[in-house]
Amino acid sequence: MLKKLMESLQQSGTQSLAKTFSRLGRMGFWVQIVVGSLPVLLMGYSFIFTRSHSGPRAGLAIVEYLTLASFLILIFTIVWFHRHTRLAQRIADPQACPPASSVISSVWTGLIASGTGLLFSMTVMMIETGHLLFYFLAAPQGGVPVIQTTGTSPASWVSAVDMMSLMALSLLVFAELVVLILSLWLLFRTMQVSAEFPPAPAQ
């Protein structure tokens, strides 16, 4: 079964690869648009109704930087997957078909970007989850207090904003994971038909 699948993929040629780039490019583009807009809506809702863009807990500066980097990478991969749909048109045209090295380089760029964004988002999620765990462990274990004061220390509490922040990060991780899977599939398909691409022009 697997052997037949591999043979059919190898025989499909650049026309099928162009359809794959077009289909997965549109899929990745819209998945990122839809899923990536949800964290923005969540944080916008939080800002409108709580008049705050963050919870009452003091956050780490590196968390803000990594979160911003994840959003920027998400914007980049959205643009890059839209570029894949344009690349599909060039692959389908025998006169304008780019060399295999150019196509593979394009796929690798999206793959590295999505992997980096996924790493940043998971790092932020682990830091934020650990921070929340610290506050819950420091609180009395009879329940979940709304406000906790310890002597002269400032009051600290976990709010709905903190949970919305984790939800936004989870959505980002989901979008970046989908992009990573699609990029890996594009790389696999490109390698399958790379022999049929025109040779790179001589320097």
mmCIF file of C-alpha atoms in Angstrom:
data_model
loop_
_atom_site.group_PDB
_atom_site.id
_atom_site.type_symbol
_atom_site.label_atom_id
_atom_site.label_comp_id
_atom_site.label_asym_id
_atom_site.label_seq_id
_atom_site.Cartn_x
_atom_site.Cartn_y
_atom_site.Cartn_z
ATOM 1 C CA MET A 1 0.000 0.000 0.000
ATOM 2 C CA LEU A 2 2.737 2.409 0.968
ATOM 3 C CA LYS A 3 4.754 1.424 -2.113
ATOM 4 C CA LYS A 4 1.809 2.196 -4.413
ATOM 5 C CA LEU A 5 1.328 5.562 -2.717
ATOM 6 C CA MET A 6 4.998 6.465 -3.179
ATOM 7 C CA GLU A 7 4.874 5.453 -6.854
ATOM 8 C CA SER A 8 1.763 7.544 -7.493
ATOM 9 C CA LEU A 9 3.365 10.541 -5.830
ATOM 10 C CA GLN A 10 6.511 10.188 -7.903
ATOM 11 C CA GLN A 11 4.512 9.918 -11.133
ATOM 12 C CA SER A 12 2.247 12.895 -10.376
ATOM 13 C CA GLY A 13 4.714 15.509 -11.681
ATOM 14 C CA THR A 14 4.903 19.262 -11.317
ATOM 15 C CA GLN A 15 1.251 19.830 -12.249
ATOM 16 C CA SER A 16 0.107 17.878 -9.208
ATOM 17 C CA LEU A 17 2.718 19.671 -7.098
ATOM 18 C CA ALA A 18 1.324 22.996 -8.269
ATOM 19 C CA LYS A 19 -2.148 21.909 -7.127
ATOM 20 C CA THR A 20 -0.693 20.817 -3.794
ATOM 21 C CA PHE A 21 0.991 24.193 -3.292
ATOM 22 C CA SER A 22 -2.204 26.006 -4.260
ATOM 23 C CA ARG A 23 -4.452 23.900 -2.025
ATOM 24 C CA LEU A 24 -2.192 23.825 1.028
ATOM 25 C CA GLY A 25 -1.203 27.456 0.541
ATOM 26 C CA ARG A 26 -4.847 28.542 0.712
ATOM 27 C CA MET A 27 -5.522 26.157 3.598
ATOM 28 C CA GLY A 28 -2.573 27.407 5.645
ATOM 29 C CA PHE A 29 -3.403 31.037 4.845
ATOM 30 C CA TRP A 30 -7.022 30.835 5.998
ATOM 31 C CA VAL A 31 -6.307 28.641 9.030
ATOM 32 C CA GLN A 32 -3.818 31.222 10.247
ATOM 33 C CA ILE A 33 -6.178 34.118 9.489
ATOM 34 C CA VAL A 34 -9.075 32.524 11.394
ATOM 35 C CA VAL A 35 -7.170 30.993 14.311
ATOM 36 C CA GLY A 36 -4.724 33.924 14.544
ATOM 37 C CA SER A 37 -7.550 36.443 14.763
ATOM 38 C CA LEU A 38 -9.091 34.703 17.795
ATOM 39 C CA PRO A 39 -6.270 35.705 20.223
ATOM 40 C CA VAL A 40 -6.593 39.292 18.995
ATOM 41 C CA LEU A 41 -10.356 39.212 19.613
ATOM 42 C CA LEU A 42 -9.856 37.668 23.059
ATOM 43 C CA MET A 43 -7.345 40.300 24.135
ATOM 44 C CA GLY A 44 -9.490 43.059 22.582
ATOM 45 C CA TYR A 45 -12.485 41.803 24.570
ATOM 46 C CA SER A 46 -10.338 41.730 27.705
ATOM 47 C CA PHE A 47 -9.098 45.275 27.129
ATOM 48 C CA ILE A 48 -12.602 46.656 26.463
ATOM 49 C CA PHE A 49 -14.268 45.078 29.483
ATOM 50 C CA THR A 50 -11.403 45.155 31.995
ATOM 51 C CA ARG A 51 -9.564 48.249 30.736
ATOM 52 C CA SER A 52 -6.340 46.301 31.039
ATOM 53 C CA HIS A 53 -4.155 44.459 28.532
ATOM 54 C CA SER A 54 -2.666 42.204 31.194
ATOM 55 C CA GLY A 55 -3.580 40.601 34.475
ATOM 56 C CA PRO A 56 -2.685 41.927 37.908
ATOM 57 C CA ARG A 57 0.361 39.689 38.160
ATOM 58 C CA ALA A 58 3.713 41.214 37.315
ATOM 59 C CA GLY A 59 4.908 39.590 34.108
ATOM 60 C CA LEU A 60 8.406 38.981 32.843
ATOM 61 C CA ALA A 61 9.768 41.185 30.075
ATOM 62 C CA ILE A 62 10.963 38.166 28.086
ATOM 63 C CA VAL A 63 7.368 36.898 27.936
ATOM 64 C CA GLU A 64 6.236 40.101 26.250
ATOM 65 C CA TYR A 65 9.119 39.983 23.779
ATOM 66 C CA LEU A 66 8.544 36.323 22.888
ATOM 67 C CA THR A 67 4.793 36.871 22.537
ATOM 68 C CA LEU A 68 5.396 39.811 20.206
ATOM 69 C CA ALA A 69 7.903 37.728 18.233
ATOM 70 C CA SER A 70 5.344 34.910 17.906
ATOM 71 C CA PHE A 71 2.736 37.307 16.519
ATOM 72 C CA LEU A 72 5.235 38.775 14.059
ATOM 73 C CA ILE A 73 6.233 35.287 12.902
ATOM 74 C CA LEU A 74 2.540 34.413 12.510
ATOM 75 C CA ILE A 75 2.072 37.454 10.273
ATOM 76 C CA PHE A 76 5.143 36.415 8.272
ATOM 77 C CA THR A 77 3.885 32.844 7.767
ATOM 78 C CA ILE A 78 0.461 34.163 6.705
ATOM 79 C CA VAL A 79 2.156 36.218 3.994
ATOM 80 C CA TRP A 80 4.441 33.300 3.125
ATOM 81 C CA PHE A 81 1.576 30.861 2.621
ATOM 82 C CA HIS A 82 -0.160 33.393 0.406
ATOM 83 C CA ARG A 83 3.113 33.470 -1.532
ATOM 84 C CA HIS A 84 2.855 29.673 -1.909
ATOM 85 C CA THR A 85 -0.375 30.151 -3.904
ATOM 86 C CA ARG A 86 1.486 32.486 -6.271
ATOM 87 C CA LEU A 87 4.356 30.011 -6.468
ATOM 88 C CA ALA A 88 1.867 27.313 -7.455
ATOM 89 C CA GLN A 89 0.963 29.308 -10.576
ATOM 90 C CA ARG A 90 4.631 29.526 -11.565
ATOM 91 C CA ILE A 91 5.155 25.793 -10.988
ATOM 92 C CA ALA A 92 2.170 24.990 -13.209
ATOM 93 C CA ASP A 93 3.574 27.117 -16.061
ATOM 94 C CA PRO A 94 6.363 25.216 -17.900
ATOM 95 C CA GLN A 95 7.821 28.515 -19.154
ATOM 96 C CA ALA A 96 7.981 30.170 -15.712
ATOM 97 C CA CYS A 97 8.585 27.088 -13.548
ATOM 98 C CA PRO A 98 11.329 27.905 -11.012
ATOM 99 C CA PRO A 99 14.203 25.482 -10.350
ATOM 100 C CA ALA A 100 13.840 22.870 -7.639
ATOM 101 C CA SER A 101 16.356 24.608 -5.362
ATOM 102 C CA SER A 102 14.223 27.773 -5.353
ATOM 103 C CA VAL A 103 11.035 25.894 -4.482
ATOM 104 C CA ILE A 104 12.724 23.851 -1.763
ATOM 105 C CA SER A 105 14.293 27.019 -0.330
ATOM 106 C CA SER A 106 10.852 28.650 -0.186
ATOM 107 C CA VAL A 107 9.372 25.659 1.642
ATOM 108 C CA TRP A 108 12.295 25.543 4.077
ATOM 109 C CA THR A 109 11.839 29.237 4.881
ATOM 110 C CA GLY A 110 8.229 28.662 5.888
ATOM 111 C CA LEU A 111 9.198 25.527 7.796
ATOM 112 C CA ILE A 112 11.889 27.288 9.828
ATOM 113 C CA ALA A 113 9.625 30.276 10.505
ATOM 114 C CA SER A 114 6.753 28.108 11.740
ATOM 115 C CA GLY A 115 9.096 25.997 13.870
ATOM 116 C CA THR A 116 10.609 29.121 15.440
ATOM 117 C CA GLY A 117 7.167 30.584 16.149
ATOM 118 C CA LEU A 118 6.049 27.309 17.697
ATOM 119 C CA LEU A 119 9.150 27.249 19.914
ATOM 120 C CA PHE A 120 8.565 30.833 21.083
ATOM 121 C CA SER A 121 4.870 30.242 21.836
ATOM 122 C CA MET A 122 5.547 27.032 23.747
ATOM 123 C CA THR A 123 8.268 28.767 25.770
ATOM 124 C CA VAL A 124 5.881 31.592 26.701
ATOM 125 C CA MET A 125 3.160 29.078 27.576
ATOM 126 C CA MET A 126 5.503 27.129 29.851
ATOM 127 C CA ILE A 127 6.638 30.319 31.615
ATOM 128 C CA GLU A 128 3.075 31.575 32.072
ATOM 129 C CA THR A 129 1.811 28.180 33.273
ATOM 130 C CA GLY A 130 4.691 27.933 35.744
ATOM 131 C CA HIS A 131 3.948 31.458 36.964
ATOM 132 C CA LEU A 132 0.290 30.589 37.538
ATOM 133 C CA LEU A 133 1.258 27.341 39.269
ATOM 134 C CA PHE A 134 3.487 29.304 41.640
ATOM 135 C CA TYR A 135 0.579 31.565 42.631
ATOM 136 C CA PHE A 136 -1.780 28.640 43.158
ATOM 137 C CA LEU A 137 0.766 26.756 45.284
ATOM 138 C CA ALA A 138 1.420 29.875 47.380
ATOM 139 C CA ALA A 139 -2.313 30.299 48.016
ATOM 140 C CA PRO A 140 -4.204 28.435 50.757
ATOM 141 C CA GLN A 141 -5.051 24.962 49.504
ATOM 142 C CA GLY A 142 -8.665 24.966 50.724
ATOM 143 C CA GLY A 143 -9.819 26.550 47.454
ATOM 144 C CA VAL A 144 -9.002 29.201 44.915
ATOM 145 C CA PRO A 145 -8.957 32.643 46.535
ATOM 146 C CA VAL A 146 -9.975 35.658 44.512
ATOM 147 C CA ILE A 147 -7.560 37.941 46.360
ATOM 148 C CA GLN A 148 -4.553 36.919 48.383
ATOM 149 C CA THR A 149 -2.648 39.231 50.699
ATOM 150 C CA THR A 150 0.402 38.146 52.656
ATOM 151 C CA GLY A 151 1.471 40.636 55.277
ATOM 152 C CA THR A 152 3.014 43.706 53.745
ATOM 153 C CA SER A 153 3.266 42.154 50.292
ATOM 154 C CA PRO A 154 1.068 43.652 47.593
ATOM 155 C CA ALA A 155 -2.180 41.889 46.773
ATOM 156 C CA SER A 156 -1.996 39.407 43.949
ATOM 157 C CA TRP A 157 -4.658 37.353 42.252
ATOM 158 C CA VAL A 158 -5.367 35.270 39.214
ATOM 159 C CA SER A 159 -7.982 36.799 36.949
ATOM 160 C CA ALA A 160 -9.882 35.851 33.810
ATOM 161 C CA VAL A 161 -7.331 37.902 31.846
ATOM 162 C CA ASP A 162 -4.639 35.387 32.778
ATOM 163 C CA MET A 163 -6.755 32.508 31.499
ATOM 164 C CA MET A 164 -7.568 34.373 28.283
ATOM 165 C CA SER A 165 -3.854 34.949 27.815
ATOM 166 C CA LEU A 166 -3.216 31.200 28.080
ATOM 167 C CA MET A 167 -6.092 30.525 25.690
ATOM 168 C CA ALA A 168 -4.612 32.975 23.183
ATOM 169 C CA LEU A 169 -1.248 31.224 23.457
ATOM 170 C CA SER A 170 -2.907 27.841 22.944
ATOM 171 C CA LEU A 171 -4.545 29.115 19.753
ATOM 172 C CA LEU A 172 -1.203 30.443 18.533
ATOM 173 C CA VAL A 173 0.440 27.078 19.169
ATOM 174 C CA PHE A 174 -2.373 25.329 17.286
ATOM 175 C CA ALA A 175 -2.020 27.623 14.265
ATOM 176 C CA GLU A 176 1.764 27.238 14.196
ATOM 177 C CA LEU A 177 1.486 23.448 14.543
ATOM 178 C CA VAL A 178 -0.883 23.308 11.542
ATOM 179 C CA VAL A 179 1.544 25.468 9.547
ATOM 180 C CA LEU A 180 4.443 23.220 10.518
ATOM 181 C CA ILE A 181 2.564 20.092 9.370
ATOM 182 C CA LEU A 182 1.572 21.700 6.064
ATOM 183 C CA SER A 183 5.143 22.887 5.489
ATOM 184 C CA LEU A 184 6.505 19.402 6.120
ATOM 185 C CA TRP A 185 4.019 17.956 3.632
ATOM 186 C CA LEU A 186 4.988 20.574 1.031
ATOM 187 C CA LEU A 187 8.655 19.741 1.552
ATOM 188 C CA PHE A 188 7.939 16.029 1.141
ATOM 189 C CA ARG A 189 5.970 16.600 -2.071
ATOM 190 C CA THR A 190 8.628 18.918 -3.482
ATOM 191 C CA MET A 191 11.376 16.379 -2.859
ATOM 192 C CA GLN A 192 9.270 13.704 -4.592
ATOM 193 C CA VAL A 193 9.156 15.592 -7.924
ATOM 194 C CA SER A 194 12.346 17.661 -7.661
ATOM 195 C CA ALA A 195 13.912 15.729 -10.573
ATOM 196 C CA GLU A 196 11.243 17.070 -12.929
ATOM 197 C CA PHE A 197 12.052 20.712 -12.249
ATOM 198 C CA PRO A 198 14.092 22.671 -14.795
ATOM 199 C CA PRO A 199 17.799 23.004 -13.952
ATOM 200 C CA ALA A 200 18.993 26.194 -12.306
ATOM 201 C CA PRO A 201 20.488 28.740 -14.737
ATOM 202 C CA ALA A 202 24.266 28.725 -14.971
ATOM 203 C CA GLN A 203 26.074 31.544 -13.238
#
